[in-house]
Short mmCIF file of C-alpha atoms in Angstrom, two decimals:
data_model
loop_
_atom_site.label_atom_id
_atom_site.label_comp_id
_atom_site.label_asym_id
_atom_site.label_seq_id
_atom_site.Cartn_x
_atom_site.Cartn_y
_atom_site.Cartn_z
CA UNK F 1263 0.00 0.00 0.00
CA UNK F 1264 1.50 3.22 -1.03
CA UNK F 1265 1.17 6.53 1.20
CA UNK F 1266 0.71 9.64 -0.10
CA UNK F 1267 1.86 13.00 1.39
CA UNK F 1268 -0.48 15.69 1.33
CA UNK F 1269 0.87 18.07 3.46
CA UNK F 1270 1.10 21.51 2.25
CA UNK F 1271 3.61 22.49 0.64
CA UNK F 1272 4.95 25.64 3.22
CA UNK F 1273 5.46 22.76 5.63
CA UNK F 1274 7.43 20.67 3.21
CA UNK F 1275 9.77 23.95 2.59
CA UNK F 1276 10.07 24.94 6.24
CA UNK F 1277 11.07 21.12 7.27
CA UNK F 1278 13.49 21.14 4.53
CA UNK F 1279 14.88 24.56 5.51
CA UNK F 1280 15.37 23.38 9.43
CA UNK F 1281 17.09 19.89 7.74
CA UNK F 1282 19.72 22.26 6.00
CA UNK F 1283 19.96 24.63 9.08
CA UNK F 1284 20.45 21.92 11.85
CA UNK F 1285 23.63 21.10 9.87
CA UNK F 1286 25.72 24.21 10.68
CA UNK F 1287 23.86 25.47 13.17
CA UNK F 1288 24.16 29.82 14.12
CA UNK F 1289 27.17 30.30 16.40
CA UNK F 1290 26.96 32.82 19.26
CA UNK F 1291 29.96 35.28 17.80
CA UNK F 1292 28.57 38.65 18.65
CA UNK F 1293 29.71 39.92 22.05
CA UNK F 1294 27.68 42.18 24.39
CA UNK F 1295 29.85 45.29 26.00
CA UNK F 1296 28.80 47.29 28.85
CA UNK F 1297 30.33 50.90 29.40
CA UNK F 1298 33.38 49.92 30.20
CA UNK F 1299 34.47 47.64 27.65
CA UNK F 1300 34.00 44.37 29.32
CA UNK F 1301 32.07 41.42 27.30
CA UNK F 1302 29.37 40.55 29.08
CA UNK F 1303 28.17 37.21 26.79
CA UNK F 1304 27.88 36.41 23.46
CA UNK F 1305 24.84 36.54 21.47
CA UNK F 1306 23.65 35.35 17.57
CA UNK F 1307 22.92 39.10 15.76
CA UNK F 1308 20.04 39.86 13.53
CA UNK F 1309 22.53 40.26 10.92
CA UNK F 1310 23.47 36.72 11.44
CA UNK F 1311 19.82 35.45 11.42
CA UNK F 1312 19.19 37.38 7.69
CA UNK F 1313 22.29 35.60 6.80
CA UNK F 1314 21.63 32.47 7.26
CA UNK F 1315 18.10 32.17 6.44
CA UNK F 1316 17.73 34.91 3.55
CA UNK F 1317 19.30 32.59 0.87
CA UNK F 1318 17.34 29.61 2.18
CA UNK F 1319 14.02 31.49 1.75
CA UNK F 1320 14.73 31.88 -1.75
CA UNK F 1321 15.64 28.42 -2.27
CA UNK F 1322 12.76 26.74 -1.01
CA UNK F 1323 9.98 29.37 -2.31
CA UNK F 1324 9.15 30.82 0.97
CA UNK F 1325 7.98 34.58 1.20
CA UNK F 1326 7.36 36.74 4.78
CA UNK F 1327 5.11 38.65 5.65
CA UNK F 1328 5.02 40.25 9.08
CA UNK F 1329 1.84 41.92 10.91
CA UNK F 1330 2.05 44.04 14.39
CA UNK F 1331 -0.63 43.19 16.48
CA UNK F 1332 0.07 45.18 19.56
CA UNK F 1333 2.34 47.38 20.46
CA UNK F 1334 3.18 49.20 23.77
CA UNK F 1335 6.07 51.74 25.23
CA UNK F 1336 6.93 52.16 28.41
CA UNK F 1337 9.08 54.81 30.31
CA UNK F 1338 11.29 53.43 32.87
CA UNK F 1339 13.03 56.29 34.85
CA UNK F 1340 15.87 55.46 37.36
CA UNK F 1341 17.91 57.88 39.45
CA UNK F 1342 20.09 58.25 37.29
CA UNK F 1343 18.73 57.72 33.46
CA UNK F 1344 15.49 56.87 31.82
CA UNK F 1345 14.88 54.20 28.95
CA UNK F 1346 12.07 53.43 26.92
CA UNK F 1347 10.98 49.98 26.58
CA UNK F 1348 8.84 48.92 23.70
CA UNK F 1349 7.23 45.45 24.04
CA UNK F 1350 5.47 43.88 20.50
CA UNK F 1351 3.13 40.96 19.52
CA UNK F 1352 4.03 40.21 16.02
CA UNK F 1353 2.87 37.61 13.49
CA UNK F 1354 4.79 35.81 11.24
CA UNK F 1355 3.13 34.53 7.80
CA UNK F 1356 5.20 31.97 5.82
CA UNK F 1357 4.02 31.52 2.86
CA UNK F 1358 4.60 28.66 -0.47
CA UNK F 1359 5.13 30.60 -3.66
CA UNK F 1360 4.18 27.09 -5.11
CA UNK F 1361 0.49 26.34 -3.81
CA UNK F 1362 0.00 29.28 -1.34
CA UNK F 1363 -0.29 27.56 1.39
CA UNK F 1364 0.63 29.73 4.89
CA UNK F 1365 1.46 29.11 8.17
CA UNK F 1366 1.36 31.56 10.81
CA UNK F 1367 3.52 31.96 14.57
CA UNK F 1368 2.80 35.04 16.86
CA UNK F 1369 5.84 36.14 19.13
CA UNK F 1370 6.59 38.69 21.29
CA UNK F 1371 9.62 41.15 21.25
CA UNK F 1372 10.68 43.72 23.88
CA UNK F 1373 13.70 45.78 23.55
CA UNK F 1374 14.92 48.95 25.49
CA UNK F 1375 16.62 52.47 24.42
CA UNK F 1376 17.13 55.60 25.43
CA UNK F 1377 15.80 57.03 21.87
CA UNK F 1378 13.44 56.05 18.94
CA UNK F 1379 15.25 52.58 18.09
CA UNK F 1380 12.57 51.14 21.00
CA UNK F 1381 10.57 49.77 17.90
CA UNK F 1382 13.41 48.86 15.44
CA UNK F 1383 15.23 46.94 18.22
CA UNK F 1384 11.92 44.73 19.49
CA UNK F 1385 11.32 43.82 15.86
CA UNK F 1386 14.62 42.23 15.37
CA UNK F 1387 14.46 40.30 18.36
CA UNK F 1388 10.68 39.23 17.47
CA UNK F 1389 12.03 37.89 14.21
CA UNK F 1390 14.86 36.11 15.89
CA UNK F 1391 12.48 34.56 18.29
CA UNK F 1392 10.43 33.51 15.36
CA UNK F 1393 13.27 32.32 13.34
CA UNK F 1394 15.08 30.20 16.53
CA UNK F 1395 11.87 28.86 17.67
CA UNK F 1396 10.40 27.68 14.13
CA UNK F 1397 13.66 26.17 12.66
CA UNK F 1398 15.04 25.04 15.94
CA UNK F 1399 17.98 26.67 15.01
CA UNK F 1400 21.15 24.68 17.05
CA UNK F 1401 23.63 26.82 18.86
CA UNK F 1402 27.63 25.71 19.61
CA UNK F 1403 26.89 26.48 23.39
CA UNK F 1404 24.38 26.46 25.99
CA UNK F 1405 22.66 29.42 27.10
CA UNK F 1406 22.13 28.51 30.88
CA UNK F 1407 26.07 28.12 30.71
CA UNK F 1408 26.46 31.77 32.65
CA UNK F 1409 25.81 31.84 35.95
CA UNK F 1410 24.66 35.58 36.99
CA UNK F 1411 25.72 37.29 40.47
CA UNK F 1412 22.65 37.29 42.46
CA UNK F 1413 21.01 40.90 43.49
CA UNK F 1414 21.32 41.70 47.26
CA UNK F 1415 17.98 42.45 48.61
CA UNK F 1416 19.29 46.03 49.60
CA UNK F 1417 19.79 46.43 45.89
CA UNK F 1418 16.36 45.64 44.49
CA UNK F 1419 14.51 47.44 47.29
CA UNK F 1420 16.68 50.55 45.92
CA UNK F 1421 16.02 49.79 42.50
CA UNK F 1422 12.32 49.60 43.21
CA UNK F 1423 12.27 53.11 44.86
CA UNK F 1424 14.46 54.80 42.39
CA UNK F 1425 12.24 53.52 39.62
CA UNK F 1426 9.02 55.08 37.76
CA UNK F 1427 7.03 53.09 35.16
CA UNK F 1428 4.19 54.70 32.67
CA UNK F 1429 2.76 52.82 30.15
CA UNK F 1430 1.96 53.97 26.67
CA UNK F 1431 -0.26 52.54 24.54
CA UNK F 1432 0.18 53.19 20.65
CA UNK F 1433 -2.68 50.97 19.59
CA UNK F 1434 -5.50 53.48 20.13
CA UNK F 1435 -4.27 56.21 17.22
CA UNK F 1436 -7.08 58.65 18.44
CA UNK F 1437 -5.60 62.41 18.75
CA UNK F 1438 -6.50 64.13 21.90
CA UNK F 1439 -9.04 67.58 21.71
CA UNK F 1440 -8.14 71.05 21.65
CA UNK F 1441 -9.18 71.42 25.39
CA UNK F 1442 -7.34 68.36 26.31
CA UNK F 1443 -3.81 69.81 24.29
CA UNK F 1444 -4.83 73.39 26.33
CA UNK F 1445 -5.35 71.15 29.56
CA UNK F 1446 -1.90 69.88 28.93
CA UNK F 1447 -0.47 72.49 27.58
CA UNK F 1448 -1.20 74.35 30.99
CA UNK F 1449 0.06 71.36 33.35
CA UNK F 1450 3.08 71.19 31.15
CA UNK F 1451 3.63 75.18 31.97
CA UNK F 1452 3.24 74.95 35.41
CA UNK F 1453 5.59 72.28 35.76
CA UNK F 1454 8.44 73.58 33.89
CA UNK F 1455 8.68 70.60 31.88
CA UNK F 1456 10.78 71.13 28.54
CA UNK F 1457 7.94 70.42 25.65
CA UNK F 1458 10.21 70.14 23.01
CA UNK F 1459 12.23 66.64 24.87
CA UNK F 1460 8.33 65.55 25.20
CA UNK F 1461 8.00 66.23 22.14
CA UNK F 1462 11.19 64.67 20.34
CA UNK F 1463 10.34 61.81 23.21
CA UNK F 1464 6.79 60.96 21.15
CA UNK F 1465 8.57 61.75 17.70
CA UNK F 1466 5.38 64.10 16.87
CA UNK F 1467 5.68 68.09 16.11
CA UNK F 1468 3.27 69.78 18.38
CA UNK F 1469 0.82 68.96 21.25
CA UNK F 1470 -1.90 68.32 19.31
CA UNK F 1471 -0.60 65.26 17.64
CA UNK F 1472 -0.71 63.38 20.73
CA UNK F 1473 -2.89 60.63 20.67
CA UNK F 1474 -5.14 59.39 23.73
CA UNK F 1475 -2.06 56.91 24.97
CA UNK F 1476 0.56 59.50 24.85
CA UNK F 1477 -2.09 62.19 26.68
CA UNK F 1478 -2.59 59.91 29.61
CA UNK F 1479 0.72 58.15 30.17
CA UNK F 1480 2.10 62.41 30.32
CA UNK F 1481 -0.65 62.91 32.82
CA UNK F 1482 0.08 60.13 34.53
CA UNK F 1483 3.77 61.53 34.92
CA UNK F 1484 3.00 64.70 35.73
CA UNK F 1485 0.73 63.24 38.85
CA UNK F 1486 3.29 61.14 39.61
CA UNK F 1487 5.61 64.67 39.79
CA UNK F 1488 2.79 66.28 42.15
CA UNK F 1489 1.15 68.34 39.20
CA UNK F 1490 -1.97 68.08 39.25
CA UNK F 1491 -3.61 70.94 39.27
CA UNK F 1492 -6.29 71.89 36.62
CA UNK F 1493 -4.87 74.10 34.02
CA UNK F 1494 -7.55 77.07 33.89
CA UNK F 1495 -9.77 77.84 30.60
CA UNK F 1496 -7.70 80.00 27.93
CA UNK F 1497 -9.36 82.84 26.57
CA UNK F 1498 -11.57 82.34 23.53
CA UNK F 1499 -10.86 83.58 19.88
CA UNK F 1500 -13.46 86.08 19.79
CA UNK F 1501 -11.93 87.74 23.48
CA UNK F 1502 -8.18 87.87 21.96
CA UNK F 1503 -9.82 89.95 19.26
CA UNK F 1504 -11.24 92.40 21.48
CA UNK F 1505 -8.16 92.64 23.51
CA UNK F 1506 -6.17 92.91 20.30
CA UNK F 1507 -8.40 95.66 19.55
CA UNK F 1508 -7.87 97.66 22.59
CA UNK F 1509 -4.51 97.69 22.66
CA UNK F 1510 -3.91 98.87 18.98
CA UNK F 1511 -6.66 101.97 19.37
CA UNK F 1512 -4.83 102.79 22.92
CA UNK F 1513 -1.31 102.71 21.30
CA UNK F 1514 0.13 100.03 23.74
CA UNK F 1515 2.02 97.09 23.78
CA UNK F 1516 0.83 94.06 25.15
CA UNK F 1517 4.06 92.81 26.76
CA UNK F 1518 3.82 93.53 30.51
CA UNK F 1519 0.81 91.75 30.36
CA UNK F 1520 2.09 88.78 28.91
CA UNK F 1521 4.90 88.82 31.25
CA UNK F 1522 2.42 88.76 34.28
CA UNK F 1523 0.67 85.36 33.13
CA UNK F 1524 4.22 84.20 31.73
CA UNK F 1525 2.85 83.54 28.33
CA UNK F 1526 4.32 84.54 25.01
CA UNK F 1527 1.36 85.61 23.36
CA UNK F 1528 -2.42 86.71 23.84
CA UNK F 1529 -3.60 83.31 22.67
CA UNK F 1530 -2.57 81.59 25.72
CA UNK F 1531 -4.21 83.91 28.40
CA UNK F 1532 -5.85 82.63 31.05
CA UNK F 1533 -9.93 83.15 30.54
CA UNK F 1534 -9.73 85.13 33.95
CA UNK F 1535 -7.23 87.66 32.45
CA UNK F 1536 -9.74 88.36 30.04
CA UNK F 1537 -12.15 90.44 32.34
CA UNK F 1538 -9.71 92.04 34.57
CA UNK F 1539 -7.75 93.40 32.01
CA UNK F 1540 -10.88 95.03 29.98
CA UNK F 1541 -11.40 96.57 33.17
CA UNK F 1542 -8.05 97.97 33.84
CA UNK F 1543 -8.20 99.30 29.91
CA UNK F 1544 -12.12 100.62 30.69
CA UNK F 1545 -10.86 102.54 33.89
CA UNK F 1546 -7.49 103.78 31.86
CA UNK F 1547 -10.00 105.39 29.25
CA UNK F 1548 -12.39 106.85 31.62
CA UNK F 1549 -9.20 108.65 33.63
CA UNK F 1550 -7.64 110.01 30.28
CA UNK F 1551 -10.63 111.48 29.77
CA UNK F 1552 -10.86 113.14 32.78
CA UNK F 1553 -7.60 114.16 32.10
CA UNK F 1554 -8.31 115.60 28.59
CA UNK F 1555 -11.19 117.41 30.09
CA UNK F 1556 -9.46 119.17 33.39
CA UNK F 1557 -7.98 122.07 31.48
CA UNK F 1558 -11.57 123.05 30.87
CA UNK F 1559 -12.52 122.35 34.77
CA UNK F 1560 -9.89 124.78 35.53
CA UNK F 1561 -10.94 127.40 33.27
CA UNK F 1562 -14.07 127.24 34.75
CA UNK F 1563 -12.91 127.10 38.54
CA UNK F 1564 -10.25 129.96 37.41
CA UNK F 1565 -12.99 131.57 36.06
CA UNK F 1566 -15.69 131.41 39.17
CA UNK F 1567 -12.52 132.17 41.32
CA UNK F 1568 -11.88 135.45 39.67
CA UNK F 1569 -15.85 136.52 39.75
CA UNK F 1570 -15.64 135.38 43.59
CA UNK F 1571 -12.36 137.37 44.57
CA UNK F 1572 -13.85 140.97 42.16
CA UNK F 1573 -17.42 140.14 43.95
CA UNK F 1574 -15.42 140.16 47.36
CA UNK F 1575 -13.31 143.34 46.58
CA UNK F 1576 -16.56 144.98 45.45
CA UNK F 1577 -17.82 144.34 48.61
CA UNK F 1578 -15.00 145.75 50.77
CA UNK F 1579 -14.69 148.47 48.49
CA UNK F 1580 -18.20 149.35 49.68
CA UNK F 1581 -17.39 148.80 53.27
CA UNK F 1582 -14.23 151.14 52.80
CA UNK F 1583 -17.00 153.50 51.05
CA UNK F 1584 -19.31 153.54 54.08
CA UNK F 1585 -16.66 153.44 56.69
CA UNK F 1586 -14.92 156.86 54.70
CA UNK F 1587 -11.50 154.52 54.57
CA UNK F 1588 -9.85 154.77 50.83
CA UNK F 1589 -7.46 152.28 49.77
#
């Protein structure tokens, strides 16, 4: 009785690739340096992985295709430095150029940095997860062969206290509302935080690119910081008009006020500023016209004063008249 394989044929080509793999195995030749120069261990590179299996994939028909299927960030601040760590659940689509048949792994990758690589770095080891786990690819020593110092229980109880964690999710791509970039726009302010390092730290231009993850992992900080005040209601289009307004018809410059709110420009005014300072500018008007019209007051009083003093020299006169005394 003859048997008949009917597997499909991306299984065939994967088993054939791990046959030719398990040969020669991946050696561990790429060392790991800390600061100061010394190896730590030895580890098999990405580079090495595309290597090895790049030719392989051509030879046997196989094509990859890669989907993310989660993705989160998350700030890990020491005492003395903070990384981001990026953790990712990929999956990994081989597929037969011969019948199109597919088979599918999901892994995980997590990588840290103190930039943007986060993402770049957690991919590569997601696809040498993949890669090691699928093709069993052999290694010339054992992994378990270092034995690490333990950690003193002073140490981690240190490293626990000296240590902040805020996740970020990047799965939700919804951008946060004009009143929420105001909201943190003000909390931001009143912390002295440096927007442009938050900023370059999300990779986006301006405030109002956040999305809802990046919104609530900063708020988060910032209430971790002790800021948590409300930020107050900014002045509305419509009231920087009318304050624009004033201030070109009186002839003055806006800068002293803008200095007492420590904002650069009337757009970011508190909505309380808005009142008070039409009032100060109503009061300023009403005394320079009191001002324009006191030379006329004084006419006027000169004017009563003079009948007053000719009235009361009349009336002297009179008394000098009766009294037969000439001046």
């Amino acid at each position: 009785m003859t048997s008949t394989n009917n597997a499909p044929h991306i299984l065939k080509a994967l088993s054939a690739m791990q046959m030719e793999i398990s040969e020669t195995g991946l050696a561990k030749d790429l060392p790991a340096i800390d600061k100061s120069g010394k190896e730590l261990y030895k580890a098999r590179g990405i580079d090495a992985v595309y290597n090895l299996l790049s030719p392989l994939f051509g030879k046997h028909g196989i094509v990859l295709g890669v989907n993310c299927l989660k993705k989160e960030r998350e700030a890990v601040q020491t005492k003395f430095s903070i990384q981001y760590q990026t953790f990712l659940t990929v999956e990994y689509t081989f597929s037969s150029c011969e019948d199109g048949s597919k088979h599918s792994i999901t892994v995980f990758g997590e990588a840290s940095d103190h930039g943007d690589k986060g993402t770049a770095k957690a991919l590569s080891m997601a696809f040498k997860c993949a890669c090691f786990q699928i093709f069993c690819i052999p290694v010339c020593d054992d992994p378990d062969s270092t034995v690490h110092d333990k950690i003193s229980n002073t140490d981690y109880t240190n490293s626990k206290q000296n240590m902040r964690h805020s996740i970020v999710r990047t799965d939700n791509q919804a951008k946060i509302t004009r009143d929420q970039e105001q909201h943190l726009g003000g909390l931001l302010h009143q912390s002295g935080q440096n927007i442009a390092d938050l900023l370059q730290h999300f990779n986006v231009q301006k405030l109002g690119d956040f999305t809802i993850p990046m919104y609530e992992a900063t708020l988060q900080g910032l209430a971790e910081a002790g800021i948590t005040q409300q930020a107050e209601p900014r002045i509305t289009q419509q009231q920087v008009g009318i304050l624009e307004n004033a201030f070109k018809q009186g002839g003055w410059n806006p800068r002293k006020l803008l200095a007492k709110h420590s904002v650069n420009s009337l757009n970011e005014l508190p909505a309380s500023a808005f009142e008070s300072t039409m009032n100060s500018i109503s009061k300023f008007l009403q005394e320079q016209q009191v001002i324009n019209q006191q030379p006329h007051h004084n006419q006027q009083g000169m004017n009563n004063n003079q009948q007053s003093q000719q009235q009361s020299r009349r009336q002297q006169n009179g008394n000098y008249q009766r009294n037969g005394n000439y001046s």
